[in-house]
Short mmCIF file of C-alpha atoms in Angstrom, two decimals:
data_model
loop_
_atom_site.label_atom_id
_atom_site.label_comp_id
_atom_site.label_asym_id
_atom_site.label_seq_id
_atom_site.Cartn_x
_atom_site.Cartn_y
_atom_site.Cartn_z
CA UNK O 1 70.27 222.65 155.39
CA UNK O 2 71.15 219.69 157.66
CA UNK O 3 74.69 219.94 157.54
CA UNK O 4 74.44 223.60 157.94
CA UNK O 5 72.65 223.26 161.30
CA UNK O 6 75.12 220.77 162.56
CA UNK O 7 77.76 222.75 161.76
CA UNK O 8 76.58 225.77 163.58
CA UNK O 9 75.82 223.74 166.93
CA UNK O 10 79.47 222.36 166.81
CA UNK O 11 80.71 226.16 165.87
CA UNK O 12 78.52 227.14 168.96
CA UNK O 13 79.79 225.13 171.94
CA UNK O 14 83.45 225.78 170.69
CA UNK O 15 82.50 229.06 170.46
CA UNK O 16 82.51 229.41 174.83
CA UNK O 17 85.64 227.42 174.63
CA UNK O 18 87.91 229.39 172.12
CA UNK O 19 86.46 232.32 171.94
CA UNK O 20 86.52 233.09 168.20
CA UNK O 21 84.17 232.81 165.59
CA UNK O 22 83.97 231.38 162.09
CA UNK O 23 83.37 233.55 159.58
CA UNK O 24 81.51 231.55 156.64
CA UNK O 25 83.24 228.16 155.11
CA UNK O 26 86.29 229.43 153.72
CA UNK O 27 86.72 232.57 156.07
CA UNK O 28 89.14 233.03 158.64
CA UNK O 29 88.66 232.88 161.96
CA UNK O 30 88.39 236.08 164.08
CA UNK O 31 88.37 236.88 167.85
CA UNK O 32 86.51 238.07 170.40
CA UNK O 33 87.58 239.56 174.13
CA UNK O 34 87.07 236.85 176.56
CA UNK O 35 85.34 237.74 179.68
CA UNK O 36 87.21 237.82 183.03
CA UNK O 37 86.05 235.30 185.49
CA UNK O 38 86.10 237.48 188.62
CA UNK O 39 84.91 241.06 188.82
CA UNK O 40 87.10 244.00 187.97
CA UNK O 41 87.61 245.11 191.49
CA UNK O 42 88.07 241.26 192.81
CA UNK O 43 91.99 241.94 192.68
CA UNK O 44 91.63 245.00 195.39
CA UNK O 45 94.21 246.29 196.80
CA UNK O 46 96.79 244.21 194.91
CA UNK O 47 95.57 245.60 191.25
CA UNK O 48 92.72 248.20 191.41
CA UNK O 49 89.16 247.84 189.78
CA UNK O 50 89.99 250.90 187.93
CA UNK O 51 93.08 249.26 185.94
CA UNK O 52 91.13 246.03 185.62
CA UNK O 53 88.44 247.61 183.80
CA UNK O 54 90.48 249.89 181.35
CA UNK O 55 92.94 247.00 180.98
CA UNK O 56 90.38 244.55 179.63
CA UNK O 57 87.67 246.72 178.24
CA UNK O 58 90.18 249.19 176.38
CA UNK O 59 93.97 247.77 175.82
CA UNK O 60 93.23 244.10 175.32
CA UNK O 61 89.66 244.85 173.21
CA UNK O 62 91.77 247.04 170.82
CA UNK O 63 94.60 244.15 170.65
CA UNK O 64 91.41 241.90 169.52
CA UNK O 65 89.84 244.47 167.22
CA UNK O 66 93.03 245.30 165.54
CA UNK O 67 94.20 241.69 165.26
CA UNK O 68 90.95 241.08 163.74
CA UNK O 69 91.63 243.68 161.08
CA UNK O 70 95.05 242.67 160.48
CA UNK O 71 93.79 238.70 159.83
CA UNK O 72 91.07 239.98 157.17
CA UNK O 73 93.67 242.47 155.21
CA UNK O 74 95.80 239.07 155.63
CA UNK O 75 93.24 237.23 154.24
CA UNK O 76 92.55 239.41 151.32
CA UNK O 77 96.19 239.75 150.42
CA UNK O 78 97.16 236.15 150.60
CA UNK O 79 94.30 235.17 148.41
CA UNK O 80 95.13 238.48 145.83
CA UNK O 81 98.92 236.77 146.29
CA UNK O 82 99.87 239.96 147.27
CA UNK O 83 103.31 239.40 148.69
CA UNK O 84 104.59 242.60 150.08
CA UNK O 85 101.25 243.23 152.00
CA UNK O 86 101.58 239.85 153.26
CA UNK O 87 104.84 240.60 154.90
CA UNK O 88 103.78 244.15 155.71
CA UNK O 89 101.33 243.11 157.87
CA UNK O 90 103.69 240.73 159.81
CA UNK O 91 104.23 243.36 162.58
CA UNK O 92 100.79 244.34 162.88
CA UNK O 93 99.67 240.75 163.50
CA UNK O 94 102.29 239.61 166.02
CA UNK O 95 101.94 243.18 167.75
CA UNK O 96 98.15 242.32 168.20
CA UNK O 97 97.50 239.05 167.94
CA UNK O 98 100.84 238.49 170.86
CA UNK O 99 98.70 241.24 172.63
CA UNK O 100 95.48 239.01 172.62
CA UNK O 101 97.54 235.84 173.39
CA UNK O 102 99.43 237.31 176.39
CA UNK O 103 96.37 239.37 178.15
CA UNK O 104 94.30 236.06 177.40
CA UNK O 105 96.82 234.06 179.53
CA UNK O 106 97.46 237.02 181.66
CA UNK O 107 93.41 236.98 183.29
CA UNK O 108 93.76 233.20 184.09
CA UNK O 109 96.90 233.90 185.85
CA UNK O 110 95.29 236.19 188.37
CA UNK O 111 92.56 235.28 190.87
CA UNK O 112 90.99 237.07 193.87
CA UNK O 113 92.34 235.93 197.12
CA UNK O 114 88.97 234.53 198.32
CA UNK O 115 89.32 232.10 194.69
CA UNK O 116 92.95 230.87 195.69
CA UNK O 117 94.97 233.91 194.56
CA UNK O 118 98.04 234.38 195.88
CA UNK O 119 97.89 230.50 197.51
CA UNK O 120 101.61 228.83 196.74
CA UNK O 121 101.61 226.06 194.32
CA UNK O 122 101.42 222.77 195.83
CA UNK O 123 101.92 219.52 193.90
CA UNK O 124 104.47 219.28 191.10
CA UNK O 125 104.68 222.71 190.05
CA UNK O 126 105.84 223.27 193.43
CA UNK O 127 108.04 220.79 193.57
CA UNK O 128 109.70 222.00 190.49
CA UNK O 129 110.14 225.73 191.72
CA UNK O 130 111.73 224.47 194.83
CA UNK O 131 114.35 222.41 192.43
CA UNK O 132 114.75 225.13 190.05
CA UNK O 133 114.95 228.08 192.13
CA UNK O 134 115.11 226.61 195.38
CA UNK O 135 112.46 228.21 196.57
CA UNK O 136 108.82 230.11 195.38
CA UNK O 137 110.64 232.84 197.04
CA UNK O 138 113.43 232.66 195.20
CA UNK O 139 111.28 232.58 192.04
CA UNK O 140 109.34 235.58 193.25
CA UNK O 141 112.87 237.64 193.71
CA UNK O 142 113.78 236.67 190.45
CA UNK O 143 110.86 237.80 188.55
CA UNK O 144 110.11 240.79 189.93
CA UNK O 145 114.13 241.85 189.44
CA UNK O 146 113.53 241.09 185.77
CA UNK O 147 110.28 242.79 185.46
CA UNK O 148 111.63 245.93 187.13
CA UNK O 149 114.43 245.69 184.95
CA UNK O 150 112.83 245.70 181.79
CA UNK O 151 113.23 248.73 179.85
CA UNK O 152 110.15 249.95 178.10
CA UNK O 153 107.14 247.63 177.53
CA UNK O 154 106.61 243.90 177.76
CA UNK O 155 106.15 240.61 180.32
CA UNK O 156 108.36 238.59 182.50
CA UNK O 157 107.43 234.95 182.55
CA UNK O 158 107.67 231.73 184.14
CA UNK O 159 107.75 229.32 181.49
CA UNK O 160 108.06 225.47 181.29
CA UNK O 161 110.79 224.16 178.52
CA UNK O 162 109.02 220.91 176.96
CA UNK O 163 112.49 220.05 175.49
CA UNK O 164 114.78 220.25 178.23
CA UNK O 165 112.16 219.60 180.84
CA UNK O 166 112.80 222.35 183.06
CA UNK O 167 111.51 225.72 184.51
CA UNK O 168 113.03 229.26 183.19
CA UNK O 169 112.35 232.63 183.99
CA UNK O 170 112.33 235.19 180.95
CA UNK O 171 111.26 238.49 179.69
CA UNK O 172 109.70 239.28 176.29
CA UNK O 173 109.51 242.85 174.81
CA UNK O 174 105.95 244.49 173.65
CA UNK O 175 103.57 242.06 172.91
CA UNK O 176 105.89 239.21 171.93
CA UNK O 177 104.59 235.86 173.12
CA UNK O 178 107.02 233.48 175.07
CA UNK O 179 107.14 231.00 172.25
CA UNK O 180 108.93 233.97 170.04
CA UNK O 181 112.00 233.33 172.87
CA UNK O 182 112.00 229.44 172.24
CA UNK O 183 109.75 227.09 170.08
CA UNK O 184 110.02 224.66 173.18
CA UNK O 185 108.71 227.25 175.95
CA UNK O 186 105.07 227.06 177.33
CA UNK O 187 103.98 230.11 179.70
CA UNK O 188 102.89 229.06 182.98
CA UNK O 189 102.72 232.95 184.70
CA UNK O 190 103.21 236.06 182.67
CA UNK O 191 103.21 239.51 184.54
CA UNK O 192 102.66 242.34 182.06
CA UNK O 193 104.94 245.08 182.97
CA UNK O 194 103.69 247.59 180.51
CA UNK O 195 102.73 251.11 182.46
CA UNK O 196 99.60 250.51 181.67
CA UNK O 197 99.33 247.44 183.79
CA UNK O 198 99.78 249.22 186.91
CA UNK O 199 100.20 253.33 186.12
CA UNK O 200 97.14 254.62 187.65
CA UNK O 201 97.70 252.62 191.11
CA UNK O 202 101.54 252.71 191.44
CA UNK O 203 102.44 255.26 189.54
CA UNK O 204 106.38 254.92 188.29
CA UNK O 205 107.11 252.64 191.14
CA UNK O 206 106.75 249.55 189.01
CA UNK O 207 109.00 247.77 191.90
CA UNK O 208 105.92 248.04 194.37
CA UNK O 209 103.42 246.61 191.60
CA UNK O 210 105.43 243.56 191.28
CA UNK O 211 105.64 243.26 194.82
CA UNK O 212 101.77 243.19 195.28
CA UNK O 213 100.94 241.14 192.43
CA UNK O 214 102.11 238.01 193.70
CA UNK O 215 99.00 238.27 196.42
CA UNK O 216 96.50 237.49 193.37
CA UNK O 217 98.33 235.09 191.18
CA UNK O 218 96.52 231.82 190.12
CA UNK O 219 99.23 229.38 191.20
CA UNK O 220 96.38 226.60 190.42
CA UNK O 221 95.98 227.38 186.74
CA UNK O 222 99.79 227.34 186.30
CA UNK O 223 99.78 224.01 187.82
CA UNK O 224 97.23 222.63 186.01
CA UNK O 225 99.36 223.95 182.92
CA UNK O 226 102.33 222.60 184.01
CA UNK O 227 100.70 219.11 184.72
CA UNK O 228 99.42 218.74 181.46
CA UNK O 229 102.25 219.60 179.63
CA UNK O 230 104.37 217.12 181.62
CA UNK O 231 102.02 213.98 180.70
CA UNK J 1 136.94 264.11 195.68
CA UNK J 2 136.46 267.38 194.28
CA UNK J 3 137.04 266.55 190.60
CA UNK J 4 134.25 263.74 190.58
CA UNK J 5 131.88 265.92 191.96
CA UNK J 6 132.50 268.58 189.62
CA UNK J 7 132.83 265.69 186.75
CA UNK J 8 128.88 263.95 187.73
CA UNK J 9 127.60 267.53 187.32
CA UNK J 10 127.48 266.91 183.96
CA UNK J 11 124.60 265.14 184.14
CA UNK J 12 121.64 267.41 185.62
CA UNK J 13 118.00 267.52 185.77
CA UNK J 14 117.10 270.65 184.27
CA UNK J 15 113.92 271.80 185.20
CA UNK J 16 111.57 272.75 181.99
CA UNK J 17 111.77 276.58 180.82
CA UNK J 18 108.45 276.75 182.73
CA UNK J 19 106.84 276.06 185.79
CA UNK J 20 105.19 272.59 186.21
CA UNK J 21 101.61 273.96 185.93
CA UNK J 22 102.39 276.23 182.79
CA UNK J 23 101.17 273.53 180.32
CA UNK J 24 97.11 273.42 181.81
CA UNK J 25 94.92 272.25 180.73
CA UNK J 26 96.78 270.47 177.98
CA UNK J 27 99.14 268.53 180.05
CA UNK J 28 98.54 268.57 183.94
CA UNK J 29 101.00 269.53 186.51
CA UNK J 30 100.42 266.04 187.94
CA UNK J 31 101.90 264.50 184.97
CA UNK J 32 104.69 266.82 184.90
CA UNK J 33 105.62 266.28 188.66
CA UNK J 34 105.96 262.82 187.94
CA UNK J 35 107.15 262.63 184.26
CA UNK J 36 109.77 265.40 185.07
CA UNK J 37 109.95 264.58 188.98
CA UNK J 38 110.00 261.02 188.95
CA UNK J 39 110.52 259.28 185.62
CA UNK J 40 113.32 261.96 184.17
CA UNK J 41 114.91 262.29 187.43
CA UNK J 42 115.37 258.59 187.87
CA UNK J 43 117.04 258.41 184.26
CA UNK J 44 119.44 261.41 185.37
CA UNK J 45 120.51 259.57 189.01
CA UNK J 46 120.70 256.09 187.37
CA UNK J 47 122.72 257.06 184.99
CA UNK J 48 125.43 259.01 187.23
CA UNK J 49 125.50 255.69 189.53
CA UNK J 50 125.99 253.89 186.46
CA UNK J 51 129.07 255.71 184.88
CA UNK J 52 130.81 256.65 187.94
CA UNK J 53 134.45 255.06 188.00
CA UNK J 54 134.15 253.86 184.47
CA UNK J 55 135.48 255.40 181.24
CA UNK J 56 132.62 257.27 180.75
CA UNK J 57 132.28 259.09 183.65
CA UNK J 58 132.48 262.76 182.66
CA UNK J 59 131.92 262.14 179.41
CA UNK J 60 129.10 264.60 177.54
CA UNK J 61 125.71 263.07 177.24
CA UNK J 62 125.73 262.65 173.36
CA UNK J 63 128.98 260.90 173.52
CA UNK J 64 127.99 258.43 176.09
CA UNK J 65 124.56 257.61 174.03
CA UNK J 66 126.60 257.54 170.62
CA UNK J 67 128.79 254.91 172.27
CA UNK J 68 126.64 252.84 174.14
CA UNK J 69 123.97 252.68 171.36
CA UNK J 70 126.78 249.93 169.56
CA UNK J 71 125.05 249.31 166.44
CA UNK J 72 121.47 248.67 168.40
CA UNK J 73 123.18 246.10 170.43
CA UNK J 74 122.49 248.43 173.76
CA UNK J 75 125.48 248.63 176.15
CA UNK J 76 123.59 249.12 179.76
CA UNK J 77 124.10 252.79 179.91
CA UNK J 78 122.37 253.68 176.78
CA UNK J 79 118.74 253.51 178.03
CA UNK J 80 119.57 256.04 181.36
CA UNK J 81 121.97 258.25 178.96
CA UNK J 82 119.51 258.70 176.16
CA UNK J 83 116.35 259.15 178.22
CA UNK J 84 117.96 261.57 180.31
CA UNK J 85 118.35 263.38 176.84
CA UNK J 86 115.40 262.55 175.04
CA UNK J 87 113.27 263.96 178.19
CA UNK J 88 115.16 267.33 178.44
CA UNK J 89 114.45 267.54 174.63
CA UNK J 90 110.90 266.95 175.38
CA UNK J 91 110.36 269.59 177.85
CA UNK J 92 112.01 272.05 175.37
CA UNK J 93 109.90 270.75 172.51
CA UNK J 94 106.77 272.60 174.38
CA UNK J 95 105.82 275.79 175.53
CA UNK J 96 102.55 277.35 177.17
CA UNK J 97 100.40 278.38 174.24
CA UNK J 98 101.94 276.18 171.94
CA UNK J 99 101.23 274.35 169.07
CA UNK J 100 99.64 274.99 165.67
CA UNK J 101 101.07 276.14 162.48
CA UNK J 102 104.48 277.54 162.10
CA UNK J 103 105.21 280.66 160.15
CA UNK J 104 108.26 281.46 157.65
CA UNK J 105 111.28 279.51 156.68
CA UNK J 106 110.27 276.38 158.77
CA UNK J 107 106.78 276.33 157.35
CA UNK J 108 108.23 276.87 153.93
CA UNK J 109 110.53 273.79 154.58
CA UNK J 110 107.73 271.91 155.97
CA UNK J 111 105.60 272.42 152.69
CA UNK J 112 108.63 271.52 150.60
CA UNK J 113 109.72 268.42 152.14
CA UNK J 114 105.73 267.14 152.85
CA UNK J 115 103.77 268.70 150.20
CA UNK J 116 101.66 270.70 153.25
CA UNK J 117 101.85 271.39 156.89
CA UNK J 118 98.47 268.87 156.88
CA UNK J 119 100.64 266.23 155.39
CA UNK J 120 103.24 266.50 157.99
CA UNK J 121 100.64 266.81 160.66
CA UNK J 122 98.96 263.51 159.32
CA UNK J 123 102.49 261.84 159.20
CA UNK J 124 103.74 262.83 162.76
CA UNK J 125 100.83 262.04 164.04
CA UNK J 126 100.64 258.22 162.65
CA UNK J 127 104.08 257.64 163.32
CA UNK J 128 103.39 258.60 167.12
CA UNK J 129 100.02 256.65 167.05
CA UNK J 130 101.71 253.36 165.41
CA UNK J 131 104.94 253.25 167.27
CA UNK J 132 104.52 249.75 169.14
CA UNK J 133 104.86 249.47 172.67
CA UNK J 134 107.34 252.39 174.18
CA UNK J 135 108.95 255.21 172.38
CA UNK J 136 108.91 258.81 170.83
CA UNK J 137 107.80 260.21 167.41
CA UNK J 138 110.37 262.67 165.88
CA UNK J 139 111.00 265.89 163.01
CA UNK J 140 114.18 265.37 162.33
CA UNK J 141 116.84 266.92 159.59
CA UNK J 142 119.22 264.90 157.53
CA UNK J 143 120.65 265.39 154.13
CA UNK J 144 119.29 268.84 153.61
CA UNK J 145 115.56 267.09 154.27
CA UNK J 146 113.29 267.07 156.87
CA UNK J 147 111.61 264.06 157.89
CA UNK J 148 109.36 262.23 160.24
CA UNK J 149 111.06 259.32 162.20
CA UNK J 150 109.45 256.71 165.35
CA UNK J 151 111.93 254.95 167.43
CA UNK J 152 111.19 252.59 169.83
CA UNK J 153 112.36 252.94 173.90
CA UNK J 154 115.00 255.33 174.35
CA UNK J 155 116.28 255.03 170.78
CA UNK J 156 116.51 259.01 169.68
CA UNK J 157 117.70 260.17 166.01
CA UNK J 158 121.16 261.04 167.40
CA UNK J 159 122.27 257.38 167.06
CA UNK J 160 120.71 257.33 163.26
CA UNK J 161 122.44 260.08 162.13
CA UNK J 162 119.91 262.90 161.76
CA UNK J 163 119.56 266.27 163.84
CA UNK J 164 116.43 265.94 166.31
CA UNK J 165 114.17 268.91 165.93
CA UNK J 166 111.07 268.10 167.49
CA UNK J 167 109.83 265.27 169.55
CA UNK J 168 106.65 263.64 171.52
CA UNK J 169 107.20 260.94 174.04
CA UNK J 170 104.95 258.37 173.46
CA UNK J 171 106.09 255.94 176.53
CA UNK J 172 102.29 255.55 178.28
CA UNK J 173 103.46 257.12 181.43
CA UNK J 174 103.56 260.60 179.09
CA UNK J 175 99.92 260.25 178.65
CA UNK J 176 98.11 257.85 181.00
CA UNK J 177 97.11 260.43 183.55
CA UNK J 178 95.72 263.04 181.51
CA UNK J 179 94.64 261.03 178.86
CA UNK J 180 92.58 257.95 180.40
CA UNK J 181 91.23 255.04 178.87
CA UNK J 182 94.15 254.65 176.62
CA UNK J 183 93.62 257.50 174.43
CA UNK J 184 97.09 258.01 173.07
CA UNK J 185 95.31 260.06 169.67
CA UNK J 186 93.70 262.64 171.44
CA UNK J 187 97.19 263.41 173.55
CA UNK J 188 99.11 263.45 170.22
CA UNK J 189 96.46 265.86 168.79
CA UNK J 190 96.73 268.07 172.01
CA UNK J 191 100.40 268.09 171.61
CA UNK J 192 100.30 268.95 168.00
CA UNK J 193 97.46 272.03 168.54
CA UNK J 194 98.54 273.28 171.81
CA UNK J 195 101.78 272.53 173.09
CA UNK J 196 104.77 272.50 170.31
CA UNK J 197 107.27 275.26 170.29
CA UNK J 198 108.12 276.16 166.80
CA UNK J 199 110.40 278.32 168.30
CA UNK J 200 112.50 275.74 169.37
CA UNK J 201 112.19 273.55 166.50
CA UNK J 202 113.17 276.67 164.49
CA UNK J 203 116.50 277.39 166.48
CA UNK J 204 117.06 273.47 166.34
CA UNK J 205 117.12 273.59 162.84
CA UNK J 206 119.51 276.56 162.29
CA UNK J 207 122.01 274.66 164.49
CA UNK J 208 121.79 271.72 162.53
CA UNK J 209 122.07 273.43 159.34
CA UNK J 210 125.44 275.46 160.17
CA UNK J 211 126.54 271.84 161.62
CA UNK J 212 126.23 270.02 158.33
CA UNK J 213 127.60 272.86 156.55
#
């Protein structure tokens, strides 16, 4: 009895942090949709409230729901020793788990202007950007170009290569997380270039979305990640 | 000068075989204006720019598609070429007052290869719903059999060695304005129930059989 209540208290506190939930003692961890730290309309006019609401409540929620389903099916298959089902589930896990991972980062990559959105990075990250890309403008130009050129659905990233100790710009297809492009890559800023990220507002003109999204990029968060990974 | 003008005329933005508002209420005029007027147009325009002055200039579209597919290691013109082809094929896969069950030989073949029209419907539906990210679902013909295929981004059955008969575009731009809140399943159902041109599918099947014999 006492052990169980200690477990629940610790679980409850980690619930807030990792927005996941522990199912029983042998069960798998499943996930919940993280809350946004700002209102849906707070990123206007760069990103409309309509897009933010649908993007969060429909798209990200669907990834979470489907990821949880896939994990439960995986758990059963693993326990039964059903190897073919385990292998078959990999694409659903990669796609939906990736969708959850990527969008969770994305919401933190954005901030309303009155919470620092768009403010250029200072400190270590600001210096590193100047070193690797010449200037923030140089980085923005490169990321926007790669984001615009991406065929189909995917993401454009600013990442830190922890091993080589340098900043990189890269893209991933569909919902592949940045780590699929290199095990030592840590995402700092990701920009969703799936059509759902901009279509209702910018229609087919992805370059306009990419021009405007920088006005709400939360460089403070990117700097925190950079500095903690550089230790 | 005149020669190169004639040559690039190979790549044309053909209008759909119906007015842009003719598919309403199932597919809006607004969607057609963007989807055909902006997306499809851009693929054609960008393809022309891309092949200008290259050895691909003036070659038939199917030739460019096959060559630049390069066994999956796509060369730059593939995307624009295949998407230009796919979209023209897509407009012609639909008609006002379309959808529902086919009849005659086509129905017989669907029943032969899928056991029933309903099974085909479910399989086509599932393919369109589960294509992760951008892509297309197809009814295709190969080795004297009908089959359902799903492809990512711009890939189409031509490069997989089969004859395309029917397609549905499941890139988000195809349904995002009309089926808000990410309702791809509703879009697929509407396409099947209200838009498919079985006449187009039948005539493509005849061409495919003739080409295979």
